[in-house]
Every structure is written in structure tokens, then in C-alpha cells.
Amino acid sequence: MRVVSLVPSLTESVARTVPGALVGATDWCTHPAGLDVARVGGTKNPDVERVLALAPDLVIANEEENRAPDLDALRAGGAEVLVTEVRTVPQAFTELDRVLTACGASARPRWLDEAESAWSAPPCPERRATAVVPVWRRPWMVLGRDTFAGDVLARLGVDHLYASHAERYPKVPVGELREARPDLVVLPDEPYRFTADDGPEAFPGLSCALVDGRSLTWYGPSLAEAPRLLGAALRAARR
């Protein structure tokens, strides 16, 4: 089996579960460390010809992270493309099972069982909190409707204020975000790398939680530790 992954979290999942199956991955596929495969460009701009030259048996992609025209071009070039949709935590487990089976996994990996167990009873505070969750600045963009990260936060007792917005990642002026007066401003370190010096200063008087973006947005082995890591960061910001 020769697999090219266009999704960082799926890259990590396959590499951990089916060693040797991956022959290509994007430049953004940073886990596991030291992964020695051909690099095929970004998630939004993969080098289609380079992917096809690797002669993959399967290309794995995601409907949000990858563009339909690129996936169509891969299919037109003869590649089989498996496209995932992951907008909730339970959906992540279902899709991971599907991907790993398609990539030749002989059994369900232990890390996936551990992740599912961790999310069966995640840490949840007695009082739910409201939040805004920026994912970009210049312009400011936040989590909107129907997102995996939004579902992750909801399961940890945090309801983000733009969950019913018409767009999944709406652009919202920072003044409007401040005026919403959320209990928390959740600032992940990806896709935009918010830090203690870049982000919290835009929200004076509001509690800011700097969180690990991989724990918030990746669906793969990191799911096993995500409830603990995110829960601790959210609790610390509310004190």
C-alpha cells in the first residue's frame, strides 16, 4: 500500500498505525517528528503532478482542508482519493477507522481506543463558559458554525458565541469580539500562532486562554491527551 496524505492529522494517524504505508505528505505534516517521506506542497496548494508521480494506491484528504479542484485533478490523473468529513468528535473516530482500514491497518490501534475512552467522559466544569475563538488576525476570523474545534470546546464546557453564524469561519471586527463580553477568549497557536505577546493585548479586561492548536483542531493520536491539556488551559484562564 502506497499512501499520500494531504491532511496533517491523518498523516500522523497513518504513520503511527501503518508504518511504511506513507510515501508522501504535505509540508505542514509535522507529526510524527522525523517523518521521512516525499513532500508534496501545502494542504491548499499540493503539487498534483508530484503526488501522481509517487504512484499512490490512495490519497487521503479532507473536505475542509483540501480544495475540490485539486482533488478532482488527482482523480483525473488516475488516483483514488478518500475524502473525510470531520465536524464532531464522534465523527472523527468514525472517519479515522475508515481511513486506517483503507490504508491497510490490520487492527484498530490502541491509541484510537484510548482517545475514544478519554472523550467518553471529558473534564467539564460545573458552570459552562462562553467564548470567542479567533483562528486568524489581519483580518480577525473566528470559529463559526459546524466546526470540529467548536464541538471539542462544547464537550469541555465552553460554548463559543458564533456557533450559529451563517459562516463556518466568519470575519468579525475585533471591536465586535470585545463587545460580546465572553467569559473567555480562546487563542490557539494554529492556524494563526497566537502567543502571550500576540493576541491577548487585543482583549483588555477579558480572560484569555492560550491553547495548543493541535489539541484543539487535530483528529488523530493527539485526541487521547486533548481533553486533559485543553481542560487544564481553560480552567487556568478562568481562575
PDB file of C-alpha atoms in Angstrom:
ATOM      1  CA  MET A   1       0.000   0.000   0.000  1.00  0.00           C
ATOM      2  CA  ARG A   2       1.325   3.417  -1.062  1.00  0.00           C
ATOM      3  CA  VAL A   3      -0.452   6.350   0.602  1.00  0.00           C
ATOM      4  CA  VAL A   4      -0.146  10.108   0.149  1.00  0.00           C
ATOM      5  CA  SER A   5      -1.726  12.219   2.883  1.00  0.00           C
ATOM      6  CA  LEU A   6      -2.875  15.788   2.342  1.00  0.00           C
ATOM      7  CA  VAL A   7      -4.023  16.232   5.961  1.00  0.00           C
ATOM      8  CA  PRO A   8      -1.555  16.638   8.862  1.00  0.00           C
ATOM      9  CA  SER A   9      -3.652  14.819  11.461  1.00  0.00           C
ATOM     10  CA  LEU A  10      -4.299  11.921   9.098  1.00  0.00           C
ATOM     11  CA  THR A  11      -0.587  11.779   8.280  1.00  0.00           C
ATOM     12  CA  GLU A  12       0.213  11.287  11.953  1.00  0.00           C
ATOM     13  CA  SER A  13      -2.559   8.706  12.328  1.00  0.00           C
ATOM     14  CA  VAL A  14      -1.393   6.576   9.400  1.00  0.00           C
ATOM     15  CA  ALA A  15       2.295   6.866  10.287  1.00  0.00           C
ATOM     16  CA  ARG A  16       1.581   5.653  13.831  1.00  0.00           C
ATOM     17  CA  THR A  17      -0.677   2.806  12.757  1.00  0.00           C
ATOM     18  CA  VAL A  18       0.587   1.524   9.402  1.00  0.00           C
ATOM     19  CA  PRO A  19       4.358   2.121   9.357  1.00  0.00           C
ATOM     20  CA  GLY A  20       5.776   2.297   5.860  1.00  0.00           C
ATOM     21  CA  ALA A  21       2.467   2.975   4.107  1.00  0.00           C
ATOM     22  CA  LEU A  22       3.052   6.701   3.649  1.00  0.00           C
ATOM     23  CA  VAL A  23       5.119   7.752   0.650  1.00  0.00           C
ATOM     24  CA  GLY A  24       4.105  11.426   0.574  1.00  0.00           C
ATOM     25  CA  ALA A  25       2.704  14.155   2.797  1.00  0.00           C
ATOM     26  CA  THR A  26       2.261  17.924   2.825  1.00  0.00           C
ATOM     27  CA  ASP A  27       4.820  20.434   4.040  1.00  0.00           C
ATOM     28  CA  TRP A  28       2.532  21.059   7.031  1.00  0.00           C
ATOM     29  CA  CYS A  29       2.616  17.441   8.188  1.00  0.00           C
ATOM     30  CA  THR A  30       4.863  17.920  11.224  1.00  0.00           C
ATOM     31  CA  HIS A  31       3.989  14.764  13.180  1.00  0.00           C
ATOM     32  CA  PRO A  32       5.436  12.323  13.841  1.00  0.00           C
ATOM     33  CA  ALA A  33       8.770  14.111  14.099  1.00  0.00           C
ATOM     34  CA  GLY A  34      11.326  12.958  11.593  1.00  0.00           C
ATOM     35  CA  LEU A  35       8.797  11.550   9.118  1.00  0.00           C
ATOM     36  CA  ASP A  36      10.855  10.688   6.040  1.00  0.00           C
ATOM     37  CA  VAL A  37       8.522  10.883   3.050  1.00  0.00           C
ATOM     38  CA  ALA A  38       8.290  12.997  -0.105  1.00  0.00           C
ATOM     39  CA  ARG A  39       6.806  16.447   0.475  1.00  0.00           C
ATOM     40  CA  VAL A  40       4.104  17.485  -1.957  1.00  0.00           C
ATOM     41  CA  GLY A  41       3.325  21.127  -1.109  1.00  0.00           C
ATOM     42  CA  GLY A  42       0.640  22.595   1.100  1.00  0.00           C
ATOM     43  CA  THR A  43      -2.834  21.444   2.019  1.00  0.00           C
ATOM     44  CA  LYS A  44      -4.368  24.200  -0.120  1.00  0.00           C
ATOM     45  CA  ASN A  45      -1.847  24.008  -2.951  1.00  0.00           C
ATOM     46  CA  PRO A  46      -0.496  20.472  -3.345  1.00  0.00           C
ATOM     47  CA  ASP A  47       1.736  19.696  -6.305  1.00  0.00           C
ATOM     48  CA  VAL A  48      -0.661  17.422  -8.166  1.00  0.00           C
ATOM     49  CA  GLU A  49       1.975  16.155 -10.610  1.00  0.00           C
ATOM     50  CA  ARG A  50       4.345  15.305  -7.761  1.00  0.00           C
ATOM     51  CA  VAL A  51       1.596  13.392  -5.972  1.00  0.00           C
ATOM     52  CA  LEU A  52       0.767  11.413  -9.101  1.00  0.00           C
ATOM     53  CA  ALA A  53       4.459  10.703  -9.744  1.00  0.00           C
ATOM     54  CA  LEU A  54       4.571   8.874  -6.409  1.00  0.00           C
ATOM     55  CA  ALA A  55       2.086   6.347  -7.868  1.00  0.00           C
ATOM     56  CA  PRO A  56      -0.091   6.205  -4.736  1.00  0.00           C
ATOM     57  CA  ASP A  57      -2.659   3.478  -4.229  1.00  0.00           C
ATOM     58  CA  LEU A  58      -4.616   6.012  -2.167  1.00  0.00           C
ATOM     59  CA  VAL A  59      -4.627   9.737  -1.483  1.00  0.00           C
ATOM     60  CA  ILE A  60      -6.298  10.752   1.784  1.00  0.00           C
ATOM     61  CA  ALA A  61      -7.855  14.211   2.059  1.00  0.00           C
ATOM     62  CA  ASN A  62     -10.409  16.271   3.958  1.00  0.00           C
ATOM     63  CA  GLU A  63     -13.326  18.300   2.615  1.00  0.00           C
ATOM     64  CA  GLU A  64     -12.352  21.361   4.671  1.00  0.00           C
ATOM     65  CA  GLU A  65      -8.570  21.311   4.496  1.00  0.00           C
ATOM     66  CA  ASN A  66      -8.222  20.474   0.804  1.00  0.00           C
ATOM     67  CA  ARG A  67      -9.669  22.167  -2.275  1.00  0.00           C
ATOM     68  CA  ALA A  68     -12.090  20.297  -4.535  1.00  0.00           C
ATOM     69  CA  PRO A  69     -10.277  21.323  -7.777  1.00  0.00           C
ATOM     70  CA  ASP A  70      -7.044  19.726  -6.540  1.00  0.00           C
ATOM     71  CA  LEU A  71      -8.827  16.522  -5.587  1.00  0.00           C
ATOM     72  CA  ASP A  72     -10.609  16.463  -8.948  1.00  0.00           C
ATOM     73  CA  ALA A  73      -7.248  16.852 -10.690  1.00  0.00           C
ATOM     74  CA  LEU A  74      -5.835  13.925  -8.743  1.00  0.00           C
ATOM     75  CA  ARG A  75      -8.793  11.757  -9.716  1.00  0.00           C
ATOM     76  CA  ALA A  76      -8.431  12.839 -13.333  1.00  0.00           C
ATOM     77  CA  GLY A  77      -4.804  11.699 -13.145  1.00  0.00           C
ATOM     78  CA  GLY A  78      -5.907   8.238 -12.037  1.00  0.00           C
ATOM     79  CA  ALA A  79      -5.505   8.484  -8.265  1.00  0.00           C
ATOM     80  CA  GLU A  80      -8.029   7.058  -5.829  1.00  0.00           C
ATOM     81  CA  VAL A  81      -8.940   9.794  -3.349  1.00  0.00           C
ATOM     82  CA  LEU A  82     -10.607   9.187   0.017  1.00  0.00           C
ATOM     83  CA  VAL A  83     -12.165  12.384   1.374  1.00  0.00           C
ATOM     84  CA  THR A  84     -13.033  12.673   5.045  1.00  0.00           C
ATOM     85  CA  GLU A  85     -15.533  14.958   6.772  1.00  0.00           C
ATOM     86  CA  VAL A  86     -14.839  15.656  10.449  1.00  0.00           C
ATOM     87  CA  ARG A  87     -17.003  18.205  12.238  1.00  0.00           C
ATOM     88  CA  THR A  88     -17.594  16.466  15.568  1.00  0.00           C
ATOM     89  CA  VAL A  89     -15.548  14.308  17.929  1.00  0.00           C
ATOM     90  CA  PRO A  90     -17.638  11.143  17.297  1.00  0.00           C
ATOM     91  CA  GLN A  91     -17.312  11.740  13.558  1.00  0.00           C
ATOM     92  CA  ALA A  92     -13.523  11.884  13.993  1.00  0.00           C
ATOM     93  CA  PHE A  93     -13.478   8.370  15.426  1.00  0.00           C
ATOM     94  CA  THR A  94     -15.661   7.029  12.612  1.00  0.00           C
ATOM     95  CA  GLU A  95     -13.560   8.647   9.906  1.00  0.00           C
ATOM     96  CA  LEU A  96     -10.266   7.578  11.479  1.00  0.00           C
ATOM     97  CA  ASP A  97     -11.498   3.974  11.487  1.00  0.00           C
ATOM     98  CA  ARG A  98     -12.406   4.316   7.813  1.00  0.00           C
ATOM     99  CA  VAL A  99      -9.076   5.866   6.814  1.00  0.00           C
ATOM    100  CA  LEU A 100      -6.903   3.424   8.731  1.00  0.00           C
ATOM    101  CA  THR A 101      -8.791   0.422   7.344  1.00  0.00           C
ATOM    102  CA  ALA A 102      -8.411   1.798   3.812  1.00  0.00           C
ATOM    103  CA  CYS A 103      -4.681   2.255   4.429  1.00  0.00           C
ATOM    104  CA  GLY A 104      -4.248  -1.395   5.383  1.00  0.00           C
ATOM    105  CA  ALA A 105      -4.417  -1.396   9.183  1.00  0.00           C
ATOM    106  CA  SER A 106      -4.825  -4.964  10.380  1.00  0.00           C
ATOM    107  CA  ALA A 107      -6.469  -3.949  13.666  1.00  0.00           C
ATOM    108  CA  ARG A 108      -7.821  -0.898  15.450  1.00  0.00           C
ATOM    109  CA  PRO A 109      -4.861   0.877  17.073  1.00  0.00           C
ATOM    110  CA  ARG A 110      -4.613   1.203  20.836  1.00  0.00           C
ATOM    111  CA  TRP A 111      -4.245   4.996  20.610  1.00  0.00           C
ATOM    112  CA  LEU A 112      -7.663   5.242  18.974  1.00  0.00           C
ATOM    113  CA  ASP A 113      -9.276   3.207  21.777  1.00  0.00           C
ATOM    114  CA  GLU A 114      -7.514   5.426  24.327  1.00  0.00           C
ATOM    115  CA  ALA A 115      -8.717   8.576  22.569  1.00  0.00           C
ATOM    116  CA  GLU A 116     -12.303   7.373  22.446  1.00  0.00           C
ATOM    117  CA  SER A 117     -12.139   6.473  26.134  1.00  0.00           C
ATOM    118  CA  ALA A 118     -10.728   9.910  27.006  1.00  0.00           C
ATOM    119  CA  TRP A 119     -13.624  11.617  25.259  1.00  0.00           C
ATOM    120  CA  SER A 120     -16.285   9.360  26.787  1.00  0.00           C
ATOM    121  CA  ALA A 121     -16.145  11.439  29.992  1.00  0.00           C
ATOM    122  CA  PRO A 122     -14.061  14.581  29.378  1.00  0.00           C
ATOM    123  CA  PRO A 123     -13.395  17.066  32.195  1.00  0.00           C
ATOM    124  CA  CYS A 124     -16.244  19.576  32.291  1.00  0.00           C
ATOM    125  CA  PRO A 125     -16.604  22.486  34.749  1.00  0.00           C
ATOM    126  CA  GLU A 126     -19.711  22.902  36.898  1.00  0.00           C
ATOM    127  CA  ARG A 127     -20.502  26.174  35.145  1.00  0.00           C
ATOM    128  CA  ARG A 128     -20.320  26.441  31.376  1.00  0.00           C
ATOM    129  CA  ALA A 129     -18.428  29.370  29.873  1.00  0.00           C
ATOM    130  CA  THR A 130     -18.976  31.482  26.781  1.00  0.00           C
ATOM    131  CA  ALA A 131     -16.084  32.200  24.427  1.00  0.00           C
ATOM    132  CA  VAL A 132     -14.940  33.706  21.195  1.00  0.00           C
ATOM    133  CA  VAL A 133     -12.294  31.676  19.389  1.00  0.00           C
ATOM    134  CA  PRO A 134     -10.107  33.611  16.942  1.00  0.00           C
ATOM    135  CA  VAL A 135      -8.272  31.464  14.407  1.00  0.00           C
ATOM    136  CA  TRP A 136      -6.686  34.325  12.425  1.00  0.00           C
ATOM    137  CA  ARG A 137      -5.920  38.008  12.686  1.00  0.00           C
ATOM    138  CA  ARG A 138      -5.417  40.582   9.907  1.00  0.00           C
ATOM    139  CA  PRO A 139      -8.329  40.108   9.366  1.00  0.00           C
ATOM    140  CA  TRP A 140      -9.800  38.675  12.542  1.00  0.00           C
ATOM    141  CA  MET A 141     -11.578  35.378  11.919  1.00  0.00           C
ATOM    142  CA  VAL A 142     -13.299  33.192  14.498  1.00  0.00           C
ATOM    143  CA  LEU A 143     -14.897  29.779  14.805  1.00  0.00           C
ATOM    144  CA  GLY A 144     -18.432  29.842  13.428  1.00  0.00           C
ATOM    145  CA  ARG A 145     -20.953  27.095  12.823  1.00  0.00           C
ATOM    146  CA  ASP A 146     -20.386  23.384  12.452  1.00  0.00           C
ATOM    147  CA  THR A 147     -16.676  23.019  13.254  1.00  0.00           C
ATOM    148  CA  PHE A 148     -14.693  20.221  14.856  1.00  0.00           C
ATOM    149  CA  ALA A 149     -12.927  22.656  17.206  1.00  0.00           C
ATOM    150  CA  GLY A 150     -16.281  24.081  18.266  1.00  0.00           C
ATOM    151  CA  ASP A 151     -17.540  20.612  19.155  1.00  0.00           C
ATOM    152  CA  VAL A 152     -14.343  19.906  21.085  1.00  0.00           C
ATOM    153  CA  LEU A 153     -14.850  23.035  23.182  1.00  0.00           C
ATOM    154  CA  ALA A 154     -18.549  22.345  23.733  1.00  0.00           C
ATOM    155  CA  ARG A 155     -17.681  18.939  25.181  1.00  0.00           C
ATOM    156  CA  LEU A 156     -15.326  20.704  27.609  1.00  0.00           C
ATOM    157  CA  GLY A 157     -17.979  23.124  28.825  1.00  0.00           C
ATOM    158  CA  VAL A 158     -17.226  26.076  26.544  1.00  0.00           C
ATOM    159  CA  ASP A 159     -19.894  27.482  24.214  1.00  0.00           C
ATOM    160  CA  HIS A 160     -18.495  29.786  21.553  1.00  0.00           C
ATOM    161  CA  LEU A 161     -20.659  32.759  20.675  1.00  0.00           C
ATOM    162  CA  TYR A 162     -20.586  32.409  16.887  1.00  0.00           C
ATOM    163  CA  ALA A 163     -21.722  28.772  16.776  1.00  0.00           C
ATOM    164  CA  SER A 164     -24.924  29.758  14.939  1.00  0.00           C
ATOM    165  CA  HIS A 165     -23.268  32.128  12.471  1.00  0.00           C
ATOM    166  CA  ALA A 166     -24.089  31.534   8.806  1.00  0.00           C
ATOM    167  CA  GLU A 167     -20.390  31.041   8.016  1.00  0.00           C
ATOM    168  CA  ARG A 168     -18.045  28.444   9.440  1.00  0.00           C
ATOM    169  CA  TYR A 169     -15.156  30.896   9.850  1.00  0.00           C
ATOM    170  CA  PRO A 170     -16.618  34.398   9.795  1.00  0.00           C
ATOM    171  CA  LYS A 171     -14.568  37.583   9.665  1.00  0.00           C
ATOM    172  CA  VAL A 172     -15.539  39.674  12.695  1.00  0.00           C
ATOM    173  CA  PRO A 173     -14.079  43.076  13.661  1.00  0.00           C
ATOM    174  CA  VAL A 174     -12.092  42.829  16.873  1.00  0.00           C
ATOM    175  CA  GLY A 175     -14.225  45.579  18.414  1.00  0.00           C
ATOM    176  CA  GLU A 176     -17.303  43.403  17.996  1.00  0.00           C
ATOM    177  CA  LEU A 177     -15.488  40.471  19.590  1.00  0.00           C
ATOM    178  CA  ARG A 178     -14.624  42.617  22.613  1.00  0.00           C
ATOM    179  CA  GLU A 179     -18.152  43.993  22.893  1.00  0.00           C
ATOM    180  CA  ALA A 180     -19.558  40.442  23.018  1.00  0.00           C
ATOM    181  CA  ARG A 181     -18.005  40.176  26.524  1.00  0.00           C
ATOM    182  CA  PRO A 182     -17.341  36.438  26.511  1.00  0.00           C
ATOM    183  CA  ASP A 183     -16.151  34.662  29.638  1.00  0.00           C
ATOM    184  CA  LEU A 184     -13.086  33.551  27.662  1.00  0.00           C
ATOM    185  CA  VAL A 185     -11.124  34.385  24.555  1.00  0.00           C
ATOM    186  CA  VAL A 186      -9.615  31.085  23.374  1.00  0.00           C
ATOM    187  CA  LEU A 187      -6.399  31.664  21.409  1.00  0.00           C
ATOM    188  CA  PRO A 188      -4.852  28.583  19.731  1.00  0.00           C
ATOM    189  CA  ASP A 189      -1.326  28.537  18.304  1.00  0.00           C
ATOM    190  CA  GLU A 190      -2.552  27.383  14.894  1.00  0.00           C
ATOM    191  CA  PRO A 191      -3.517  28.108  12.202  1.00  0.00           C
ATOM    192  CA  TYR A 192      -2.510  31.591  13.405  1.00  0.00           C
ATOM    193  CA  ARG A 193       0.197  31.383  16.036  1.00  0.00           C
ATOM    194  CA  PHE A 194      -1.265  33.367  18.915  1.00  0.00           C
ATOM    195  CA  THR A 195       1.175  33.852  21.797  1.00  0.00           C
ATOM    196  CA  ALA A 196       1.256  35.673  25.115  1.00  0.00           C
ATOM    197  CA  ASP A 197       2.624  38.698  23.227  1.00  0.00           C
ATOM    198  CA  ASP A 198       0.405  38.441  20.162  1.00  0.00           C
ATOM    199  CA  GLY A 199      -3.335  38.198  20.795  1.00  0.00           C
ATOM    200  CA  PRO A 200      -4.264  38.842  24.432  1.00  0.00           C
ATOM    201  CA  GLU A 201      -3.421  42.555  24.135  1.00  0.00           C
ATOM    202  CA  ALA A 202      -6.366  42.932  21.735  1.00  0.00           C
ATOM    203  CA  PHE A 203      -8.796  41.878  24.501  1.00  0.00           C
ATOM    204  CA  PRO A 204      -8.100  44.064  27.548  1.00  0.00           C
ATOM    205  CA  GLY A 205     -10.150  43.121  30.570  1.00  0.00           C
ATOM    206  CA  LEU A 206     -11.074  39.692  29.183  1.00  0.00           C
ATOM    207  CA  SER A 207      -9.699  36.319  30.279  1.00  0.00           C
ATOM    208  CA  CYS A 208      -7.604  34.713  27.548  1.00  0.00           C
ATOM    209  CA  ALA A 209      -6.765  31.029  27.279  1.00  0.00           C
ATOM    210  CA  LEU A 210      -3.714  30.232  25.155  1.00  0.00           C
ATOM    211  CA  VAL A 211      -4.228  26.655  23.969  1.00  0.00           C
ATOM    212  CA  ASP A 212      -2.410  24.065  21.916  1.00  0.00           C
ATOM    213  CA  GLY A 213      -3.843  24.253  18.409  1.00  0.00           C
ATOM    214  CA  ARG A 214      -3.038  20.618  17.712  1.00  0.00           C
ATOM    215  CA  SER A 215      -5.133  19.557  20.702  1.00  0.00           C
ATOM    216  CA  LEU A 216      -7.991  21.767  19.535  1.00  0.00           C
ATOM    217  CA  THR A 217      -8.055  21.076  15.799  1.00  0.00           C
ATOM    218  CA  TRP A 218      -6.257  17.805  15.021  1.00  0.00           C
ATOM    219  CA  TYR A 219      -8.066  14.464  14.974  1.00  0.00           C
ATOM    220  CA  GLY A 220      -5.562  11.679  15.480  1.00  0.00           C
ATOM    221  CA  PRO A 221      -3.297  10.411  18.276  1.00  0.00           C
ATOM    222  CA  SER A 222      -3.413  13.849  19.935  1.00  0.00           C
ATOM    223  CA  LEU A 223      -7.091  13.226  20.737  1.00  0.00           C
ATOM    224  CA  ALA A 224      -6.057  10.987  23.629  1.00  0.00           C
ATOM    225  CA  GLU A 225      -4.397  13.857  25.528  1.00  0.00           C
ATOM    226  CA  ALA A 226      -6.554  16.703  24.207  1.00  0.00           C
ATOM    227  CA  PRO A 227      -9.253  16.660  26.932  1.00  0.00           C
ATOM    228  CA  ARG A 228      -6.654  16.879  29.699  1.00  0.00           C
ATOM    229  CA  LEU A 229      -4.460  19.518  28.037  1.00  0.00           C
ATOM    230  CA  LEU A 230      -7.292  21.728  26.867  1.00  0.00           C
ATOM    231  CA  GLY A 231      -9.231  21.322  30.089  1.00  0.00           C
ATOM    232  CA  ALA A 232      -6.231  22.466  32.134  1.00  0.00           C
ATOM    233  CA  ALA A 233      -5.637  25.529  29.926  1.00  0.00           C
ATOM    234  CA  LEU A 234      -9.294  26.537  30.040  1.00  0.00           C
ATOM    235  CA  ARG A 235      -9.515  26.112  33.829  1.00  0.00           C
ATOM    236  CA  ALA A 236      -6.355  28.168  34.360  1.00  0.00           C
ATOM    237  CA  ALA A 237      -7.748  31.049  32.304  1.00  0.00           C
ATOM    238  CA  ARG A 238     -10.991  31.130  34.310  1.00  0.00           C
ATOM    239  CA  ARG A 239      -9.325  31.473  37.730  1.00  0.00           C
TER     240      ARG A 239
END
